Coordinates of C-alpha atoms and ligand atoms in Angstrom, one line a residue:
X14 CA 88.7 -91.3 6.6
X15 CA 89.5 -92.6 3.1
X16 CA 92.3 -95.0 2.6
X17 CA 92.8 -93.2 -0.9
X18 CA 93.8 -89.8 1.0
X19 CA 97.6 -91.6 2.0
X20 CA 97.7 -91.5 -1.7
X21 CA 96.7 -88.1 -2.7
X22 CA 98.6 -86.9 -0.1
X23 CA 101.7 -88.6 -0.6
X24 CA 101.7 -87.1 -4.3
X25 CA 100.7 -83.9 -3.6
X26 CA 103.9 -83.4 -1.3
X27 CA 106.2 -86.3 -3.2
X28 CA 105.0 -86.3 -7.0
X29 CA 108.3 -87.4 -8.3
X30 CA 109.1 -90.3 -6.1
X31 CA 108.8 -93.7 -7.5
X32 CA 105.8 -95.1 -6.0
X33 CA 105.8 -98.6 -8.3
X34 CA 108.0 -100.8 -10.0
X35 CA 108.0 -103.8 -12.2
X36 CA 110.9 -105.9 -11.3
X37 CA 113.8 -103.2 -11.4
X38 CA 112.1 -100.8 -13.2
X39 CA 109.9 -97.8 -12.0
X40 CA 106.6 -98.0 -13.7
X41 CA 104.8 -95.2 -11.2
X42 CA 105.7 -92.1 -9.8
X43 CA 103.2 -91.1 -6.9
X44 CA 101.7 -88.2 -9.1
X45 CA 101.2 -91.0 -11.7
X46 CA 99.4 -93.2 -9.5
X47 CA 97.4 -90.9 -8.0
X48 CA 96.1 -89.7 -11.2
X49 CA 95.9 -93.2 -13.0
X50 CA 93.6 -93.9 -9.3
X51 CA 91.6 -90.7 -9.5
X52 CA 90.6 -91.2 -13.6
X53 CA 89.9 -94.8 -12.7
X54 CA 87.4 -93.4 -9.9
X55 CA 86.1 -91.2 -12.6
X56 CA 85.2 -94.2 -15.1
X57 CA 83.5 -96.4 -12.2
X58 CA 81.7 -93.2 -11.4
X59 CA 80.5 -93.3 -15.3
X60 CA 79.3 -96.9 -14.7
X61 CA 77.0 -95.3 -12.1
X62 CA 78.9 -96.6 -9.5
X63 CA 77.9 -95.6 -6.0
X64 CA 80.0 -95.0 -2.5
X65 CA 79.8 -98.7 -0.8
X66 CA 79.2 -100.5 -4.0
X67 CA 82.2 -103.5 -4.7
X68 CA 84.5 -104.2 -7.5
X69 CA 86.9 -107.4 -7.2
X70 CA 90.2 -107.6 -8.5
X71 CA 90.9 -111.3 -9.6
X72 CA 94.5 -110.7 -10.5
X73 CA 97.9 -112.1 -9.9
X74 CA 100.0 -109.3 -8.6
X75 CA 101.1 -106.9 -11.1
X76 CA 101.8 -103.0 -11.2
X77 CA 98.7 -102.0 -11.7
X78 CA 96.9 -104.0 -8.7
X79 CA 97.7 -100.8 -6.9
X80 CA 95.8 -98.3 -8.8
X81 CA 92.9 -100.7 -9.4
X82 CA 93.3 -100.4 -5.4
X83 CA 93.2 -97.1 -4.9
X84 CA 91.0 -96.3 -7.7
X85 CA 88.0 -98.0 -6.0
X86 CA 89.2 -96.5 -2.8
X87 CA 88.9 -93.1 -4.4
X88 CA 85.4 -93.7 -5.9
X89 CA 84.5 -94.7 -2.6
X90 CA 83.7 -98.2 -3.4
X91 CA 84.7 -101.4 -1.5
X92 CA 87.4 -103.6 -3.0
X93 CA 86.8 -107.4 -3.3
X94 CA 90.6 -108.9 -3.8
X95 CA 90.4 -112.4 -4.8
X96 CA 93.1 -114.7 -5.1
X97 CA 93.2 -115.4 -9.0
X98 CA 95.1 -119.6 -8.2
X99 CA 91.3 -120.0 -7.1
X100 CA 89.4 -122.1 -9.2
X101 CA 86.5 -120.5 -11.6
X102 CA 84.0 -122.2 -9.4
X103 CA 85.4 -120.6 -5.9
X104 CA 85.5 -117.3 -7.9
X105 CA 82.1 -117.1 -8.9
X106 CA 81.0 -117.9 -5.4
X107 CA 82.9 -115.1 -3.7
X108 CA 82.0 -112.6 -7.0
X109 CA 78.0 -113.7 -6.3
X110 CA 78.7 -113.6 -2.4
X111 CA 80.1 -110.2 -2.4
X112 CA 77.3 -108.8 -5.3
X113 CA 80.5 -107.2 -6.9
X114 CA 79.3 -105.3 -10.0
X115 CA 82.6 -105.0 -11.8
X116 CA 85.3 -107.1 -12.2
X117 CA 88.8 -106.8 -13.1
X118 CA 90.5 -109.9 -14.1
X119 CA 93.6 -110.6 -15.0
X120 CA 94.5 -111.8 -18.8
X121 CA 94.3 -115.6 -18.9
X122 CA 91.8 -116.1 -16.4
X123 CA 89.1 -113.9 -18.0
X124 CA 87.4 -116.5 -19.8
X125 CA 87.4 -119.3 -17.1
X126 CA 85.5 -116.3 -15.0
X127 CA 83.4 -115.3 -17.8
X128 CA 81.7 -118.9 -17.3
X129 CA 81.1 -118.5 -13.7
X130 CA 80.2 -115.2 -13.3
X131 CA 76.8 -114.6 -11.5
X132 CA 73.8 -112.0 -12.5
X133 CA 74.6 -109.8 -10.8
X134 CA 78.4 -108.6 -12.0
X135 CA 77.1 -106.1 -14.4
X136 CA 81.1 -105.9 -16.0
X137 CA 84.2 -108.3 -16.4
X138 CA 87.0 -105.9 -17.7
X139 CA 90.6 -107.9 -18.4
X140 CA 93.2 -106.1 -17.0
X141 CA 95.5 -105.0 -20.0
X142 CA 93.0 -104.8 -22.4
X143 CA 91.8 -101.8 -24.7
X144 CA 88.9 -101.2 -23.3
X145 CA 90.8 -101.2 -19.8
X146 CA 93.2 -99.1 -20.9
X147 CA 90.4 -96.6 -22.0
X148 CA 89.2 -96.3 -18.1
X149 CA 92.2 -94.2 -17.8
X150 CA 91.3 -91.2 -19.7
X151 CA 88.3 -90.6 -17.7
X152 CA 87.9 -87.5 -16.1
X153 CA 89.5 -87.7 -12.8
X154 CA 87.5 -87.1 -10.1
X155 CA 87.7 -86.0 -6.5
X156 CA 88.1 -88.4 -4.0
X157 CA 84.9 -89.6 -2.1
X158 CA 85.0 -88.5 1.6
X159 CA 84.4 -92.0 3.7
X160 CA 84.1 -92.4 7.2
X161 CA 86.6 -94.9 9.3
X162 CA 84.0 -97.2 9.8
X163 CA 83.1 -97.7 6.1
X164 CA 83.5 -100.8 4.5
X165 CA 87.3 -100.8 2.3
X166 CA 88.4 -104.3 1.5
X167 CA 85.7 -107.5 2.0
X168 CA 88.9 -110.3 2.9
X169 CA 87.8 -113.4 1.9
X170 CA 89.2 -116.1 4.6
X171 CA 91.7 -118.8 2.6
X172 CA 88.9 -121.4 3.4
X173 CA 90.4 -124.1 5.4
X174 CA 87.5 -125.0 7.0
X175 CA 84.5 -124.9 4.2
X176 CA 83.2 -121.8 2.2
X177 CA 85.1 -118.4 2.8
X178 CA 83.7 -115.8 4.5
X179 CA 84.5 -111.9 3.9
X180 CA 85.8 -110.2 6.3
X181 CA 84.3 -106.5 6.2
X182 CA 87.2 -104.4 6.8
X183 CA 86.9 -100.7 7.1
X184 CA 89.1 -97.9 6.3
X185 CA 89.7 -97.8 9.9
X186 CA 91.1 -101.2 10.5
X187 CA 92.9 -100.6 7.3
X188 CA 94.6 -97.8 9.1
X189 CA 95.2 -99.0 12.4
X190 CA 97.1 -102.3 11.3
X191 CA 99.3 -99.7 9.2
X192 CA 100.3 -97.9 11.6
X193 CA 100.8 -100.9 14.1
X194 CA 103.1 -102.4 11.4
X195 CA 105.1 -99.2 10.8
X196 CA 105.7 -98.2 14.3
X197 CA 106.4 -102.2 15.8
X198 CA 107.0 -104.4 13.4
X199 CA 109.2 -102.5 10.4
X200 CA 109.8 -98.6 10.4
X201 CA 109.6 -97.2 6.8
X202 CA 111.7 -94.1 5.8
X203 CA 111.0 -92.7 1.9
X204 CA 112.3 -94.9 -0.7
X205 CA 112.3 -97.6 1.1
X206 CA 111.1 -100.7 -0.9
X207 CA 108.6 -103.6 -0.3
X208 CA 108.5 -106.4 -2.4
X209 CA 105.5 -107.9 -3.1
X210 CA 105.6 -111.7 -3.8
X211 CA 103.1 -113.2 -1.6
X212 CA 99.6 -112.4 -2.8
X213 CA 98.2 -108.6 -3.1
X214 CA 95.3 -110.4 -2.7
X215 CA 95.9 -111.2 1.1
X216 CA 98.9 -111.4 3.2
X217 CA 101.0 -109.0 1.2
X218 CA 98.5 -106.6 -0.1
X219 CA 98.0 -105.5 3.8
X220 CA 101.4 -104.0 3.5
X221 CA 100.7 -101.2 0.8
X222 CA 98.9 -98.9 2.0
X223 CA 101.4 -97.9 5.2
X224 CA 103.7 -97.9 2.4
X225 CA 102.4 -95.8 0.5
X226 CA 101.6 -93.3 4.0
X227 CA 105.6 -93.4 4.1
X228 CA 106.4 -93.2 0.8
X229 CA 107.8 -96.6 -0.1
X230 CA 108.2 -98.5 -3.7
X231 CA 105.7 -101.0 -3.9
X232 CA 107.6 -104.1 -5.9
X233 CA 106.5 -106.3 -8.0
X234 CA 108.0 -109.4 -9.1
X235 CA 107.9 -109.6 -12.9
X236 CA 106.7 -113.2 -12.5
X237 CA 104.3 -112.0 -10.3
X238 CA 104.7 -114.2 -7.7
X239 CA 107.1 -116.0 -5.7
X240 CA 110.6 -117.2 -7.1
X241 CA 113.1 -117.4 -4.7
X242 CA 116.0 -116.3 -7.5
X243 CA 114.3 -113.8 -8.5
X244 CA 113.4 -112.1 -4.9
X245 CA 117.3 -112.1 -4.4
X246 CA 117.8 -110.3 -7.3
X247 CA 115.4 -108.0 -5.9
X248 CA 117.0 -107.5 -2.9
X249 CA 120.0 -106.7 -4.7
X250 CA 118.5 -103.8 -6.7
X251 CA 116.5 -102.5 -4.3
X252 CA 118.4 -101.3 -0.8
X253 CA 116.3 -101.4 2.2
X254 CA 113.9 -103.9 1.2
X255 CA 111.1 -105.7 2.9
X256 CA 109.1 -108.5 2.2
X257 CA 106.2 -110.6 4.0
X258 CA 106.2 -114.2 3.7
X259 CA 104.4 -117.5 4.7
X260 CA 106.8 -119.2 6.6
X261 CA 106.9 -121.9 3.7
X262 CA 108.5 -119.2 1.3
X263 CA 111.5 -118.3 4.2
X264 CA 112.0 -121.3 4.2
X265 CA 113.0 -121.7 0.6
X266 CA 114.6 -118.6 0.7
X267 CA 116.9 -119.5 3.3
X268 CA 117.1 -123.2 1.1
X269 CA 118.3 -121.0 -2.2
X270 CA 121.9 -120.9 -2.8
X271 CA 122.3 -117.5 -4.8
X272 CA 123.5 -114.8 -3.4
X273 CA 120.4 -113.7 -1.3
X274 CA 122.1 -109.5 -0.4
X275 CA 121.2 -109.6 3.1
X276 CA 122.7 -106.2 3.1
X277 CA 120.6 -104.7 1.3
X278 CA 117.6 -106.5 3.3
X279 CA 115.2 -104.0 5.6
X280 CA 112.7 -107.0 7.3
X281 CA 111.7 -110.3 6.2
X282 CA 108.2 -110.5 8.0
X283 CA 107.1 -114.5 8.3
X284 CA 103.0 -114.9 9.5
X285 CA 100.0 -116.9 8.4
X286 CA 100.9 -120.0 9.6
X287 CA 103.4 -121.7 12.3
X288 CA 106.9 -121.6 11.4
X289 CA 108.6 -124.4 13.1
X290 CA 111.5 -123.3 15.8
X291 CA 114.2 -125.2 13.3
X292 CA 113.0 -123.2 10.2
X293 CA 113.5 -120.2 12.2
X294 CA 117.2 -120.9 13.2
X295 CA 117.9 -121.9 9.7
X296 CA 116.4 -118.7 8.3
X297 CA 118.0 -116.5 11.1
X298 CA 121.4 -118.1 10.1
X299 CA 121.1 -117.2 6.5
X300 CA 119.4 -113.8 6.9
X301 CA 120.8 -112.6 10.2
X302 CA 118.9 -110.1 12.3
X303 CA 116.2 -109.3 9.6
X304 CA 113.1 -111.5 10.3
X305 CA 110.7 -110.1 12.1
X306 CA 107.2 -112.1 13.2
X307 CA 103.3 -111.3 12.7
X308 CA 100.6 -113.0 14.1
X309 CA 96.9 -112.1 12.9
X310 CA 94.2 -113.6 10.7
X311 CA 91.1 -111.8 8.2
X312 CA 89.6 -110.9 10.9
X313 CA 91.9 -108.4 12.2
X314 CA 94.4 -108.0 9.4
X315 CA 97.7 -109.5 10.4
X316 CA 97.5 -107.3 13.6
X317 CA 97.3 -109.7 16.6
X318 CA 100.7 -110.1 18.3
X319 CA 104.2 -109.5 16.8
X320 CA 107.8 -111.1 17.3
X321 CA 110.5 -107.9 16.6
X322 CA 113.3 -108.5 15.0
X323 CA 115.5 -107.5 17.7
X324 CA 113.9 -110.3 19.7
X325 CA 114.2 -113.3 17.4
X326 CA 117.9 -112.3 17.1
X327 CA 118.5 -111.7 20.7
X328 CA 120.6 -115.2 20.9
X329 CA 121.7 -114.5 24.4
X330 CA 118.6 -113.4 26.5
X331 CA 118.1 -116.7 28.5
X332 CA 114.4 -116.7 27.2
X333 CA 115.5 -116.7 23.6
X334 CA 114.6 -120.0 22.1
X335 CA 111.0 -119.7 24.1
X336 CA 110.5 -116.3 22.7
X337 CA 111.3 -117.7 19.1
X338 CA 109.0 -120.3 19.2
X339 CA 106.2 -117.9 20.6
X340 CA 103.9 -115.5 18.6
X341 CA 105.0 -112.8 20.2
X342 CA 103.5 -110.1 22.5
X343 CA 100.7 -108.3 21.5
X344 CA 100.3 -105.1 19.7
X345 CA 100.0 -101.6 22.1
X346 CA 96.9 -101.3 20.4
X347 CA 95.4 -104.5 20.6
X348 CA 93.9 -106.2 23.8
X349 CA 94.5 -110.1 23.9
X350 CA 92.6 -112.6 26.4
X351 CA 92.5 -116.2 26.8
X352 CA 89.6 -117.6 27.6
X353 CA 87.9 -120.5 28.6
X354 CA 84.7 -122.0 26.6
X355 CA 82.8 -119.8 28.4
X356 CA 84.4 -116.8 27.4
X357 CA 85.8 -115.7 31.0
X358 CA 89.6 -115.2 31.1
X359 CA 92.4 -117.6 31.8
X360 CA 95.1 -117.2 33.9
X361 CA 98.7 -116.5 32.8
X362 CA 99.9 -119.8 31.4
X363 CA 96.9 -121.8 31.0
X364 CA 95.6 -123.1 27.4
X365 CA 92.4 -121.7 25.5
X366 CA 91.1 -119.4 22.7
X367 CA 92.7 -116.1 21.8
X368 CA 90.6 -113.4 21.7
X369 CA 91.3 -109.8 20.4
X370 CA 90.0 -106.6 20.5
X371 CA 91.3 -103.0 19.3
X372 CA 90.6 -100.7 16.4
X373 CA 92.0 -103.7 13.7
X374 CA 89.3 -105.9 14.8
X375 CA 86.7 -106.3 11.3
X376 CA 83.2 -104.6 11.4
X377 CA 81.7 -108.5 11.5
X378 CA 81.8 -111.1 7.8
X379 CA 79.8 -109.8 5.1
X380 CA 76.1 -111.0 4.9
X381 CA 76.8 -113.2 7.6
X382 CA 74.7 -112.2 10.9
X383 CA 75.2 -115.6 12.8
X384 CA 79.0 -116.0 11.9
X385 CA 79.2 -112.6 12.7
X386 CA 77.8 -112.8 16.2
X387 CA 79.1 -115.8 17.1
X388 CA 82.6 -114.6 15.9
X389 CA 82.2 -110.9 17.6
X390 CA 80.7 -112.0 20.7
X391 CA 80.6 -109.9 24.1
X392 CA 83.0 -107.4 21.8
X393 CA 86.3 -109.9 21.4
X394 CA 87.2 -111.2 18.2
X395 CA 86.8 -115.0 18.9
X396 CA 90.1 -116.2 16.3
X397 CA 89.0 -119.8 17.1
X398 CA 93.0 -120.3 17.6
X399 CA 94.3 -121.9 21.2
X400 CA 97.3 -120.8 22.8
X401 CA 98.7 -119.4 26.1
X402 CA 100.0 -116.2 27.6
X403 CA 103.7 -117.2 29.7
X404 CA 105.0 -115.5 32.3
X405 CA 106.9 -112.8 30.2
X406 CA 104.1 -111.6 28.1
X407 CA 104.5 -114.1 25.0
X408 CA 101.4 -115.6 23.4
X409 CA 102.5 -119.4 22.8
X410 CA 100.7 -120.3 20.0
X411 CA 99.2 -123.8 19.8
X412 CA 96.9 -124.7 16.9
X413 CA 93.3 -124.1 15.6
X414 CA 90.9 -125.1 18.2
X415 CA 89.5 -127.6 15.4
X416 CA 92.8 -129.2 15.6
X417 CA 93.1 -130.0 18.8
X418 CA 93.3 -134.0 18.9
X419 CA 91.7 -135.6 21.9
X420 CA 93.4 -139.1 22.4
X421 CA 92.3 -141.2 25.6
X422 CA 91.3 -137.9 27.0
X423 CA 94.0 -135.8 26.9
X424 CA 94.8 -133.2 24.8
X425 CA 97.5 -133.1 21.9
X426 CA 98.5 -130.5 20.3
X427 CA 99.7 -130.9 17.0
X428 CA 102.2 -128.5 16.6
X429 CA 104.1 -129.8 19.5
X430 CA 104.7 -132.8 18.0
X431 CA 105.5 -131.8 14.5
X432 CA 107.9 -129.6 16.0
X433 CA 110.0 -132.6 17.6
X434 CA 109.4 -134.9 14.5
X435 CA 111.0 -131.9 12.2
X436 CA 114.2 -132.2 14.1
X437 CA 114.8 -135.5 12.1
X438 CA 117.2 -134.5 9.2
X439 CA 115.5 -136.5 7.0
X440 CA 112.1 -135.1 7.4
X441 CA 111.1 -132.2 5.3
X442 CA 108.0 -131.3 5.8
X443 CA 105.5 -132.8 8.4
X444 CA 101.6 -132.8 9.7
X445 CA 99.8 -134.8 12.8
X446 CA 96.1 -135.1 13.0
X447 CA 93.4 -137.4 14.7
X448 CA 92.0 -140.4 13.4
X449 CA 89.1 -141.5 14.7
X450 CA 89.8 -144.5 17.6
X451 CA 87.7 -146.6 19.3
X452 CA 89.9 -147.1 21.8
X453 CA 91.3 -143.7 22.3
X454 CA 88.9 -141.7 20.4
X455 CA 91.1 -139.9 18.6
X456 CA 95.1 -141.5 17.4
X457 CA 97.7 -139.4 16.6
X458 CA 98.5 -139.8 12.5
X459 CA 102.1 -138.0 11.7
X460 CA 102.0 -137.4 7.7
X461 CA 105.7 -137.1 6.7
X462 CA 107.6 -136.1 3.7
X463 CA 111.0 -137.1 4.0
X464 CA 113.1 -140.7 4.2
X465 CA 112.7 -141.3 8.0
X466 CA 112.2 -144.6 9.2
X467 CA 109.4 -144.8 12.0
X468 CA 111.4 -146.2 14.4
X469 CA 113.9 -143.3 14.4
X470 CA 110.9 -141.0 14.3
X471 CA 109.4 -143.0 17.7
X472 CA 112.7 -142.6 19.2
X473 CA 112.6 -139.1 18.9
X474 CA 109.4 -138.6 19.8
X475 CA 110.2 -140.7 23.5
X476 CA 113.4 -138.5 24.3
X477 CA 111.4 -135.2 24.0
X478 CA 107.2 -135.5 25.0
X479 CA 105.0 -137.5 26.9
X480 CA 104.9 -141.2 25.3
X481 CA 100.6 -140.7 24.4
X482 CA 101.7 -137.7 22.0
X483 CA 103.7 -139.8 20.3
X484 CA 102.2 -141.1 16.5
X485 CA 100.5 -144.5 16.5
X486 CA 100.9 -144.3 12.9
X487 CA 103.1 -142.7 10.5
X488 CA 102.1 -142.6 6.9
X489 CA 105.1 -141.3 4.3
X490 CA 103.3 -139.1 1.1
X491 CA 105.3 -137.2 -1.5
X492 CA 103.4 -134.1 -0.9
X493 CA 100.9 -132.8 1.7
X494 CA 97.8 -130.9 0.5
X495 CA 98.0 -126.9 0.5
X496 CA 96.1 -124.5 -0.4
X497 CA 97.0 -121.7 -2.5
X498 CA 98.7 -119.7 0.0
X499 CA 100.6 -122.8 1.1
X500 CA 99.0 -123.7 4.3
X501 CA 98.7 -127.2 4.7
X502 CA 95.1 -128.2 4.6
X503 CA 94.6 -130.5 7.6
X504 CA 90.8 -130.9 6.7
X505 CA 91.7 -132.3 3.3
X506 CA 94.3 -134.4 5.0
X507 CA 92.0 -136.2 7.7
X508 CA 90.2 -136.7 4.2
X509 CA 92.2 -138.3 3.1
X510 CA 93.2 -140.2 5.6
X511 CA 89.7 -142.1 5.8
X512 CA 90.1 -143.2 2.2
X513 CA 93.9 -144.8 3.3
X514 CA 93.2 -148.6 3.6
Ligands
LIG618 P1 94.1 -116.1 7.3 O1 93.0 -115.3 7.9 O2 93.8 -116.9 6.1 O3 95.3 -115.2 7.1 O4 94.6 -117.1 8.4 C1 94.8 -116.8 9.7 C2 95.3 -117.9 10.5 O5 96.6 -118.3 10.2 C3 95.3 -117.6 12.0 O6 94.1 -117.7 12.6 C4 96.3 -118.6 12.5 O7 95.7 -119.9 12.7 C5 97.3 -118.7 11.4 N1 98.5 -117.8 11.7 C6 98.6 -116.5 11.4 N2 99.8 -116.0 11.8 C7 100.4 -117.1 12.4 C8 101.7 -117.2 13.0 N3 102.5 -116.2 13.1 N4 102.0 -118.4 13.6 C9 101.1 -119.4 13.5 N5 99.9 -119.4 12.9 C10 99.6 -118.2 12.3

């Protein structure tokens, strides 16, 4: 079924509830977005747009990301959400990759993607502009009928590792991680708000459509993207509000003085990269029983295992601290195994890939057989992410499989280590890798930001893991590399680690 039916629904029973705002302002009722949706379907019908064929959406988040949204849905095309920080070059690739034949950009970076647009983008409309605004007096038109297993939203991966791949998500998978996030992770009643300052584009965009199902308020920053400040004063307009972040943006929200409403706060949902257990306690301190957990990647949209909120503030269950610094237990409707290299499952407690399988899972990455195969083989999604199961159900999350370091044969796990090294109140922010040994193979590196003196750090490390986790080599940078959704980009950082003298 179509995604874009949540939408025509919701406004034929709802019309005059606020369906989007600007900052504190409603811009949307659901009648108007549903109309501004169905006469943008219209005008990419005019184009001679057909059922399956893509359009991106190279935007920062604003208002109107949502009917550029549910406009292709309705027209029965495939939408291509890019992440507009991207550079021209990265753009062009994913615009090529995808054989988009529209494009809506954002003003500002129009003209940087004007130079890198391939052949085959037949249009590159700026968003706010006359001739955009003209799409909207387009006949409106019917919505498309689409089956569950038609293609929605192509999710290109953040790229750690190389070029990104799209993650063919249907309407299905759309739906199923919707209703897994409104029935376990955050319950949504009508007029409830959700804030949207991590990108539309990825992470935060997965949170509008069971939204809209429930008739929420989709809000947008007016910066259109993250300030902390600002989110506060969100939360203070807008009661029962919830907001996904990366676990970098809790933790300067919990780091911001102003007044931050907790009150008023529905669920602060952290995912998309390890948040370290003393990030956590600071942000349950400042927030109180508000955070809740999501674990999940592209491949099966944020929908692998979840920590609830009730459980991350459940101080005195004598499992607490080991259930905060899990991933969670899986969703009902997701099956996780971990398995061994040959794909045959571990038992409880033991270290190796996670696997998933359950209607969120992606149809396989777009024009991509052998990724595809090798990713979906014998029907699990292979996340390429290690961890274990422990005795209570929790997935204990260790790192990317490509992270693993492998020092005098025994394996590391990063995160373990930054973990204890984090403790340090001087250090702020903190990542180990491998550098190639000839020794050991592989040392451990510790990158730190923050005034630590490595003998503290070494002392630290001996009173809590084994002595070979502990760094051979700690080097003290300013900054560690990200990429545009803040995750720290241990390939660039091994990088540049070969280039330190
Ligand atoms: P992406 O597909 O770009 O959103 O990246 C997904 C990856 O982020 C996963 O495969 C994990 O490696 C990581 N990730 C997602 N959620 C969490 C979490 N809750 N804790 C730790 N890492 C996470």
């Amino acid at each position: 079924m179509n995604q874009a039916l949540w939408l025509s629904r919701s406004a034929l029973q709802h019309p005059s509830m606020s369906a989007v705002a600007c900052g504190t302002c409603v811009v949307a009722s659901y009648a108007q977005l549903a109309e501004r949706a169905a006469r943008l379907a219209g005008a990419l019908r005019r184009f001679g747009l057909v059922p399956g064929d893509r359009v991106a959406v190279v935007s920062k988040n604003c208002p109107d990301y949502l009917a550029l949204l549910y406009g292709i849905w309705h027209a029965g095309c495939a939408a291509v959400p890019a992440n507009a920080k991207l550079h021209g070059a990265e753009l062009g690739y994913i615009l090529e990759h995808s054989g988009a034949r529209v494009c809506f950009a954002s003003q500002g970076i129009d003209a940087e993607m004007a130079s890198h647009a391939p052949a085959s983008l037949e249009r590159l409309i700026t968003i706010g502009s006359a001739e955009y605004d003209a799409l909207f007096s387009a006949d409106a038109v019917d919505v498309t009928p689409r089956d569950g297993g038609d293609l929605a939203w192509l999710f290109y991966t953040s790229g750690t590792t190389g070029r990104p791949k799209g993650a063919m998500l249907t309407h299905r998978n759309l739906a199923a991680a919707s209703q897994a996030y409104a029935t376990e992770v955050d319950p949504i009643s009508p007029g409830d708000a959700i804030i949207h300052a991590a990108p539309m584009s990825h992470g935060s965009g997965l949170y509008i459509m069971a939204h809209v199902a429930k008739l929420g308020v989709q809000v947008v920053p007016e910066s259109g993207g993250f300030e902390p400040e600002e989110v506060f004063d969100l939360f203070g307009h807008w009661p029962r509000a919830s907001m996904f972040a990366a676990p970098t943006m809790i933790k300067r929200l919990a780091d911001c003085p102003a007044d931050c409403h907790a009150e008023n706060i529905r669920t602060l949902i952290w995912g998309g990269a390890p948040m370290y257990v003393e990030d956590a306690l600071q942000a349950l301190d400042r927030f109180g029983p508000r955070l809740a957990q999501i674990y999940g990647q592209g491949e099966a949209p944020m929908t692998i295992t979840t920590l609830s909120k009730r459980e991350i503030a459940d101080r005195d269950h004598p499992r607490w601290r080991a259930r905060l610094a899990s991933a969670g237990k899986p969703y009902s409707s997701v099956d996780v195994m971990i398995a061994d290299a040959a794909d045959a499952p571990l038992p409880l407690g033991e270290t190796g890939e996670i696997l998933c399988r359950g209607e969120v899972v992606m149809a396989g990455y777009w024009r991509n057989d052998e990724a595809t195969a090798a990713s979906l083989r014998g029907g699990w999604l292979h996340t390429g992410d290690v961890g274990a199961i422990d005795e209570e159900g929790y997935l204990q999350l260790k790192d990317r499989s490509k992270d693993l370091i492998i020092s005098g044969g025994s394996n590391i796990y990063p995160r373990e280590v930054e973990e204890v090294l984090l403790t340090h109140p001087d250090v702020r922010e903190v990542s180990v890798i491998g550098r190639p040994d000839r020794e050991w193979g592989e040392a451990v590196v510790a990158y730190v930001v923050g005034g630590a003196l490595p003998a503290e750090l070494d002392a630290l490390c001996l009173s809590r893991i084994a002595r070979f986790k502990r760094p051979k080599d700690y080097v003290f940078v300013d900054a560690l590399p990200k990429n545009n959704y803040g995750k720290i980009l241990k390939t660039e950082l091994r990088v540049m680690d070969k280039k330190t003298p």
